[in-house]
CSV table of C-alpha atoms in Angstrom, one decimal:
chain,number,residue,atom,x,y,z
A,25,MET,CA,88.6,56.8,204.2
A,26,SER,CA,89.7,56.1,200.3
A,27,VAL,CA,88.7,52.6,198.8
A,28,LEU,CA,90.8,50.7,196.7
A,29,ARG,CA,90.0,48.5,193.8
A,30,THR,CA,92.0,45.3,192.7
A,31,PRO,CA,92.8,45.7,188.7
A,32,ASP,CA,90.9,43.0,187.2
A,33,GLU,CA,94.3,42.0,185.3
A,34,ARG,CA,95.6,40.6,188.8
A,35,PHE,CA,92.5,37.5,188.4
A,36,ALA,CA,93.3,37.1,185.0
A,37,ALA,CA,93.3,33.1,184.6
A,38,LEU,CA,93.9,31.6,187.7
A,39,ALA,CA,94.1,28.2,188.8
A,40,GLY,CA,90.8,25.9,188.7
A,41,PHE,CA,89.0,29.5,189.2
A,42,ALA,CA,86.6,30.5,185.9
A,43,PHE,CA,84.4,32.1,187.8
A,44,GLU,CA,82.4,35.6,186.4
A,45,PRO,CA,82.8,37.9,188.7
A,46,ASN,CA,79.5,39.3,190.7
A,47,TYR,CA,78.9,42.5,193.2
A,48,VAL,CA,76.5,44.0,195.1
A,49,GLU,CA,77.6,46.8,197.1
A,50,VAL,CA,76.8,46.3,201.6
A,51,GLN,CA,77.1,48.9,204.1
A,52,ALA,CA,78.2,49.1,207.5
A,53,ARG,CA,77.7,52.9,210.0
A,54,GLY,CA,80.0,55.5,210.4
A,55,ILE,CA,81.3,54.0,206.1
A,56,ALA,CA,80.2,54.5,202.6
A,57,PRO,CA,78.9,52.0,200.8
A,58,VAL,CA,81.7,49.3,199.3
A,59,ARG,CA,81.7,46.8,196.6
A,60,MET,CA,81.4,42.9,197.4
A,61,HIS,CA,83.1,40.7,195.3
A,62,TYR,CA,80.7,37.0,195.5
A,63,VAL,CA,81.0,34.1,193.2
A,64,ASP,CA,77.8,33.1,192.1
A,65,ALA,CA,76.8,29.3,190.5
A,66,GLY,CA,75.1,27.1,190.1
A,67,PRO,CA,70.9,26.5,189.7
A,68,ARG,CA,69.8,30.8,190.8
A,69,ASP,CA,65.9,28.8,191.7
A,70,ALA,CA,68.0,25.8,194.1
A,71,PRO,CA,68.7,25.9,197.7
A,72,VAL,CA,71.7,28.7,198.2
A,73,VAL,CA,75.0,27.4,200.1
A,74,LEU,CA,76.9,30.6,201.5
A,75,LEU,CA,79.9,29.8,202.1
A,76,LEU,CA,82.2,32.5,203.6
A,77,HIS,CA,86.1,32.9,203.7
A,78,GLY,CA,88.1,33.2,206.7
A,79,GLN,CA,91.3,34.9,207.2
A,80,PRO,CA,93.8,35.5,204.7
A,81,THR,CA,91.7,34.0,202.1
A,82,TRP,CA,89.3,34.9,199.6
A,83,SER,CA,86.5,32.6,197.7
A,84,TYR,CA,89.1,31.0,196.1
A,85,LEU,CA,89.0,28.7,198.4
A,86,TYR,CA,86.4,27.2,197.8
A,87,ARG,CA,87.1,26.5,194.5
A,88,HIS,CA,87.0,23.0,195.2
A,89,VAL,CA,83.9,22.9,197.3
A,90,ILE,CA,82.0,24.8,194.8
A,91,GLY,CA,82.0,22.2,191.9
A,92,VAL,CA,80.5,19.5,194.1
A,93,LEU,CA,78.1,21.2,195.0
A,94,CYS,CA,76.5,22.7,191.8
A,95,ASP,CA,77.7,18.7,190.7
A,96,ALA,CA,73.9,18.2,193.5
A,97,GLY,CA,71.9,20.9,192.0
A,98,LEU,CA,72.9,23.5,194.6
A,99,ARG,CA,73.3,27.4,194.0
A,100,VAL,CA,76.7,28.9,195.8
A,101,VAL,CA,77.5,31.7,196.9
A,102,ALA,CA,80.8,33.2,198.2
A,103,PRO,CA,82.1,36.0,199.0
A,104,ASP,CA,85.4,38.0,199.5
A,105,ASN,CA,84.9,40.4,202.9
A,106,ILE,CA,85.5,43.7,202.4
A,107,GLY,CA,89.2,43.8,202.5
A,108,PHE,CA,89.7,40.5,200.5
A,109,GLY,CA,89.9,39.3,197.4
A,110,ARG,CA,87.6,41.2,194.7
A,111,SER,CA,85.9,43.3,197.5
A,112,ASP,CA,87.1,46.5,197.8
A,113,LYS,CA,89.8,47.4,200.2
A,114,LEU,CA,90.3,50.0,203.2
A,115,SER,CA,93.3,51.7,203.7
A,116,GLU,CA,92.9,52.7,206.8
A,117,ALA,CA,93.6,49.7,209.4
A,118,THR,CA,91.1,51.1,211.5
A,119,ASP,CA,88.0,51.4,209.8
A,120,PHE,CA,88.0,47.7,209.4
A,121,THR,CA,85.7,46.8,212.9
A,122,PHE,CA,84.2,43.1,213.6
A,123,ALA,CA,81.5,44.5,213.6
A,124,ARG,CA,81.2,46.0,210.4
A,125,HIS,CA,82.5,42.4,209.4
A,126,VAL,CA,79.1,41.7,210.1
A,127,GLU,CA,77.3,44.3,208.8
A,128,TRP,CA,78.8,43.9,205.4
A,129,MET,CA,78.2,40.7,205.7
A,130,HIS,CA,74.6,41.6,206.6
A,131,SER,CA,73.6,44.3,204.3
A,132,ALA,CA,75.2,41.7,201.3
A,133,VAL,CA,72.3,38.8,202.4
A,134,THR,CA,69.9,41.0,202.3
A,135,GLY,CA,71.3,43.2,199.5
A,136,LEU,CA,70.9,39.5,197.6
A,137,ASP,CA,67.6,38.7,199.5
A,138,LEU,CA,69.1,34.8,200.3
A,139,ARG,CA,66.8,32.7,201.3
A,140,ASP,CA,66.9,28.6,202.8
A,141,ILE,CA,70.3,29.3,203.3
A,142,THR,CA,72.8,26.5,204.6
A,143,LEU,CA,75.7,28.4,206.0
A,144,VAL,CA,78.9,27.2,205.3
A,145,VAL,CA,81.7,28.9,207.6
A,146,GLN,CA,85.1,28.4,208.6
A,147,ASP,CA,88.2,30.5,210.4
A,148,TRP,CA,86.1,34.0,210.6
A,149,GLY,CA,83.6,33.3,208.8
A,150,GLY,CA,82.2,31.7,211.8
A,151,PRO,CA,82.5,34.3,214.0
A,152,ILE,CA,80.7,36.9,210.9
A,153,GLY,CA,78.5,34.2,209.4
A,154,LEU,CA,76.8,32.8,212.5
A,155,SER,CA,76.9,36.3,214.3
A,156,VAL,CA,74.6,37.0,210.6
A,157,LEU,CA,72.7,34.4,211.3
A,158,ALA,CA,72.1,35.9,215.4
A,159,ARG,CA,71.0,39.0,213.4
A,160,GLU,CA,68.3,37.4,210.9
A,161,PRO,CA,67.7,33.5,211.7
A,162,GLY,CA,64.9,33.1,209.4
A,163,ARG,CA,67.1,33.7,206.1
A,164,PHE,CA,68.7,29.7,207.1
A,165,ALA,CA,67.8,26.9,207.1
A,166,ARG,CA,71.7,25.3,208.5
A,167,VAL,CA,74.6,25.3,209.2
A,168,LEU,CA,77.7,23.3,208.5
A,169,ALA,CA,81.0,25.3,211.1
A,170,THR,CA,84.1,23.5,210.1
A,171,ASN,CA,87.8,24.7,211.5
A,172,THR,CA,86.1,27.9,213.3
A,173,ILE,CA,85.5,29.5,216.6
A,174,LEU,CA,83.3,32.0,218.6
A,175,HIS,CA,85.7,34.6,220.7
A,176,THR,CA,83.8,34.7,223.8
A,177,CYS,CA,86.5,34.3,226.3
A,178,ASP,CA,84.0,32.5,228.1
A,179,PRO,CA,85.6,30.8,231.2
A,180,ALA,CA,83.8,28.0,230.9
A,181,LEU,CA,85.8,26.9,227.9
A,182,ALA,CA,88.8,26.2,230.6
A,183,GLY,CA,89.9,22.5,229.6
A,184,LYS,CA,87.8,22.2,226.1
A,185,LEU,CA,90.1,23.9,223.9
A,186,ALA,CA,93.3,22.2,222.3
A,187,TRP,CA,93.9,25.9,222.3
A,188,PRO,CA,93.4,27.5,225.4
A,189,HIS,CA,91.4,30.6,225.1
A,190,HIS,CA,89.2,31.8,228.2
A,191,GLY,CA,88.5,34.1,230.9
A,192,VAL,CA,89.8,33.4,234.5
A,193,GLY,CA,88.6,34.3,238.3
A,194,ASP,CA,87.9,38.2,237.4
A,195,ASP,CA,90.8,40.0,235.6
A,196,ARG,CA,93.0,37.1,233.5
A,197,VAL,CA,93.0,35.2,230.9
A,198,VAL,CA,94.1,32.0,229.1
A,199,LEU,CA,95.6,32.2,225.7
A,200,GLN,CA,97.5,29.7,223.9
A,201,GLU,CA,101.0,31.0,222.8
A,202,THR,CA,101.0,30.8,219.1
A,203,LEU,CA,97.8,32.3,218.7
A,204,LEU,CA,99.4,35.5,220.1
A,205,ASP,CA,102.9,35.1,218.4
A,206,TYR,CA,100.1,35.0,215.3
A,207,VAL,CA,98.7,38.6,216.3
A,208,LEU,CA,102.9,39.4,216.9
A,209,PHE,CA,103.5,38.8,214.0
A,210,TYR,CA,100.5,40.4,211.5
A,211,ALA,CA,100.8,43.5,214.1
A,212,ARG,CA,104.9,43.9,213.5
A,213,SER,CA,105.9,42.7,210.0
A,214,PRO,CA,106.6,45.3,207.2
A,215,ASP,CA,105.3,42.7,204.6
A,216,ILE,CA,102.2,40.4,204.6
A,217,VAL,CA,101.2,37.7,202.0
A,218,PRO,CA,98.4,34.9,202.2
A,219,SER,CA,100.2,32.8,200.4
A,220,PHE,CA,103.1,32.2,203.1
A,221,PHE,CA,100.6,30.8,205.7
A,222,LEU,CA,98.5,29.3,203.0
A,223,ASP,CA,101.6,27.0,201.9
A,224,ALA,CA,102.9,26.2,205.8
A,225,VAL,CA,99.5,25.3,206.9
A,226,ALA,CA,98.5,23.0,203.3
A,227,GLY,CA,101.4,22.8,201.5
A,228,PRO,CA,102.9,22.1,199.1
A,229,LEU,CA,100.6,24.0,196.8
A,230,SER,CA,101.8,25.1,193.0
A,231,PRO,CA,103.4,28.1,192.2
A,232,ASP,CA,100.5,29.0,190.7
A,233,VAL,CA,97.9,28.6,193.5
A,234,LEU,CA,100.0,30.3,195.5
A,235,ALA,CA,100.2,32.9,193.1
A,236,ALA,CA,95.8,33.2,193.0
A,237,TYR,CA,96.2,33.4,196.6
A,238,ASP,CA,98.5,36.3,197.0
A,239,ALA,CA,96.4,38.0,193.8
A,240,PRO,CA,94.1,39.9,196.2
A,241,PHE,CA,96.7,42.0,196.8
A,242,PRO,CA,100.0,44.2,194.6
A,243,ASP,CA,101.1,45.9,197.2
A,244,ARG,CA,101.1,47.0,200.5
A,245,SER,CA,98.6,49.2,200.4
A,246,PHE,CA,95.9,47.3,199.5
A,247,THR,CA,96.9,44.7,202.5
A,248,ALA,CA,94.9,46.9,205.8
A,249,GLY,CA,92.3,44.4,206.0
A,250,LEU,CA,94.3,41.9,206.0
A,251,ARG,CA,96.5,43.0,208.8
A,252,GLN,CA,93.9,44.4,210.4
A,253,LEU,CA,91.5,40.6,210.3
A,254,THR,CA,94.0,39.5,212.9
A,255,ALA,CA,94.4,42.5,215.3
A,256,LEU,CA,90.7,41.9,215.8
A,257,ILE,CA,90.3,38.7,217.5
A,258,PRO,CA,89.3,39.4,221.4
A,259,LEU,CA,91.9,38.0,223.5
A,260,THR,CA,90.0,39.2,226.4
A,261,ARG,CA,86.2,39.6,227.7
A,262,ASN,CA,86.3,42.9,227.3
A,263,ASP,CA,86.8,43.4,224.0
A,264,PRO,CA,83.9,44.4,221.9
A,265,GLY,CA,84.6,41.6,219.7
A,266,ALA,CA,83.7,38.9,222.6
A,267,ALA,CA,81.0,40.5,223.2
A,268,ILE,CA,79.5,40.1,219.5
A,269,GLY,CA,80.6,36.4,220.1
A,270,ARG,CA,78.8,35.7,223.5
A,271,ALA,CA,75.8,37.7,222.0
A,272,THR,CA,76.2,35.2,219.2
A,273,MET,CA,76.5,32.1,220.8
A,274,THR,CA,73.6,33.0,223.4
A,275,ALA,CA,71.0,33.5,219.7
A,276,LEU,CA,72.7,30.1,219.0
A,277,ARG,CA,71.8,28.6,222.3
A,278,ASP,CA,68.1,28.4,221.0
A,279,TRP,CA,69.1,27.6,217.3
A,280,GLN,CA,66.9,24.1,216.6
A,281,ARG,CA,67.2,24.2,213.4
A,282,PRO,CA,70.2,21.5,211.5
A,283,PHE,CA,73.4,22.2,212.9
A,284,LEU,CA,77.1,19.5,211.2
A,285,THR,CA,79.9,20.4,212.5
A,286,ALA,CA,82.3,19.1,209.9
A,287,TYR,CA,86.8,20.0,211.2
A,288,SER,CA,89.6,18.1,210.5
A,289,ASP,CA,91.9,16.0,212.2
A,290,GLY,CA,94.9,18.2,211.9
A,291,ASP,CA,94.2,21.6,213.1
A,292,LEU,CA,95.1,22.2,217.0
A,293,ALA,CA,94.2,26.4,216.3
A,294,THR,CA,90.3,25.2,216.4
A,295,ARG,CA,90.0,21.6,217.8
A,296,GLY,CA,87.8,21.5,220.4
A,297,TRP,CA,84.9,24.1,219.5
A,298,GLU,CA,83.2,20.9,217.7
A,299,ARG,CA,82.3,19.7,220.9
A,300,VAL,CA,81.3,23.2,222.3
A,301,PHE,CA,78.9,23.4,219.8
A,302,ALA,CA,77.8,20.4,219.6
A,303,GLU,CA,77.0,20.2,223.1
A,304,GLN,CA,75.7,23.6,223.7
A,305,VAL,CA,73.1,24.3,219.9
A,306,PRO,CA,70.2,22.2,220.7
A,307,GLY,CA,70.5,21.6,216.5
A,308,ALA,CA,73.4,19.9,216.4
A,309,ARG,CA,71.9,17.1,218.9
A,310,GLY,CA,71.7,14.0,217.0
A,311,GLN,CA,73.6,14.8,213.7
A,312,PRO,CA,75.9,13.0,212.4
A,313,HIS,CA,79.2,15.3,213.5
A,314,THR,CA,82.4,14.1,210.9
A,315,THR,CA,85.8,14.4,211.4
A,316,VAL,CA,87.9,14.9,208.0
A,317,ILE,CA,90.8,13.0,208.2
A,318,GLY,CA,93.7,14.4,206.2
A,319,ALA,CA,93.7,18.0,206.4
A,320,GLY,CA,95.0,21.0,208.8
A,321,HIS,CA,93.1,24.3,209.8
A,322,PHE,CA,92.3,24.6,205.2
A,323,ILE,CA,90.4,22.3,204.4
A,324,GLN,CA,88.8,23.3,201.8
A,325,GLU,CA,92.5,23.2,200.3
A,326,GLN,CA,93.7,19.7,201.1
A,327,ARG,CA,89.9,18.3,201.5
A,328,GLY,CA,87.7,20.1,199.5
A,329,GLU,CA,85.9,17.4,197.1
A,330,GLU,CA,85.5,15.9,200.7
A,331,LEU,CA,83.8,18.9,202.7
A,332,GLY,CA,81.7,19.5,199.4
A,333,ARG,CA,80.0,16.1,199.1
A,334,ILE,CA,79.7,16.6,203.5
A,335,ILE,CA,77.9,19.5,202.6
A,336,ALA,CA,75.3,18.2,199.9
A,337,ASP,CA,74.8,15.1,201.3
A,338,PHE,CA,73.8,17.3,204.8
A,339,VAL,CA,71.3,19.8,202.5
A,340,ALA,CA,69.8,16.6,200.9
A,341,ARG,CA,69.3,14.6,204.2
A,342,THR,CA,67.4,17.2,205.7
A,343,ALA,CA,66.2,19.1,203.3
């Protein structure tokens, strides 16, 4: 294993992101410790909001959300997954596994001794962050889920999702063709840059914002984690990631603390999961679930301040 660190100058003067870097050493089985970057903003003695990103973004995605939460008197911790942002990047794609992403984030939460956490998850932040919650639920006070899923391939999901992703009988699956196209593009394309997807889904974005999303990846050698995370999407019930997702969903079916969904109206890739969570998580019952209008998958980029207000109101209402 070799570890790459993006040069600090790549992150100089990023548009709307003047946060000082912080680092914590994290561990996962079968691999040497690595360094995870995180934003830490707001009063250190205030309630903690943990903002988890997915693929192909980093904590920069939450820049419009962070200010609103700090203004509400909350402490914000926004980590970069290993392989993303200012966090360490492993050179070998196969060093990245779903289980290790969960272990790295769990290690960060315990290493920083975060407690009474409001967990905010989007995209892969959901499978990773909710699986951390399943391991140590006592550290978490509430959850806000936006535009995320759990990869379970459960046959019971049939007819519930805009993008089918479920088993049929004992040995077949139904998958959205667009999802397979996405996975194969990441596997086969010689060059991957986050800005291509951000601009396509949340754009048009300004050149300086697009450059900020690409900043963590000076060249192809830094992109193993970026590419591999898409390959880790469980497409069948036999995938080890699907087993993690099912275990996490089992834990969520016992989750009594507040669980709120705030999905956008323009994200077919995750549509339906807000209803699945609302139906299956006890803490979601009776919550004022909301739909954010005028945003696609990257809700933080298009409606970040609105999302920030939803989170702040959720914390205040359920404190």
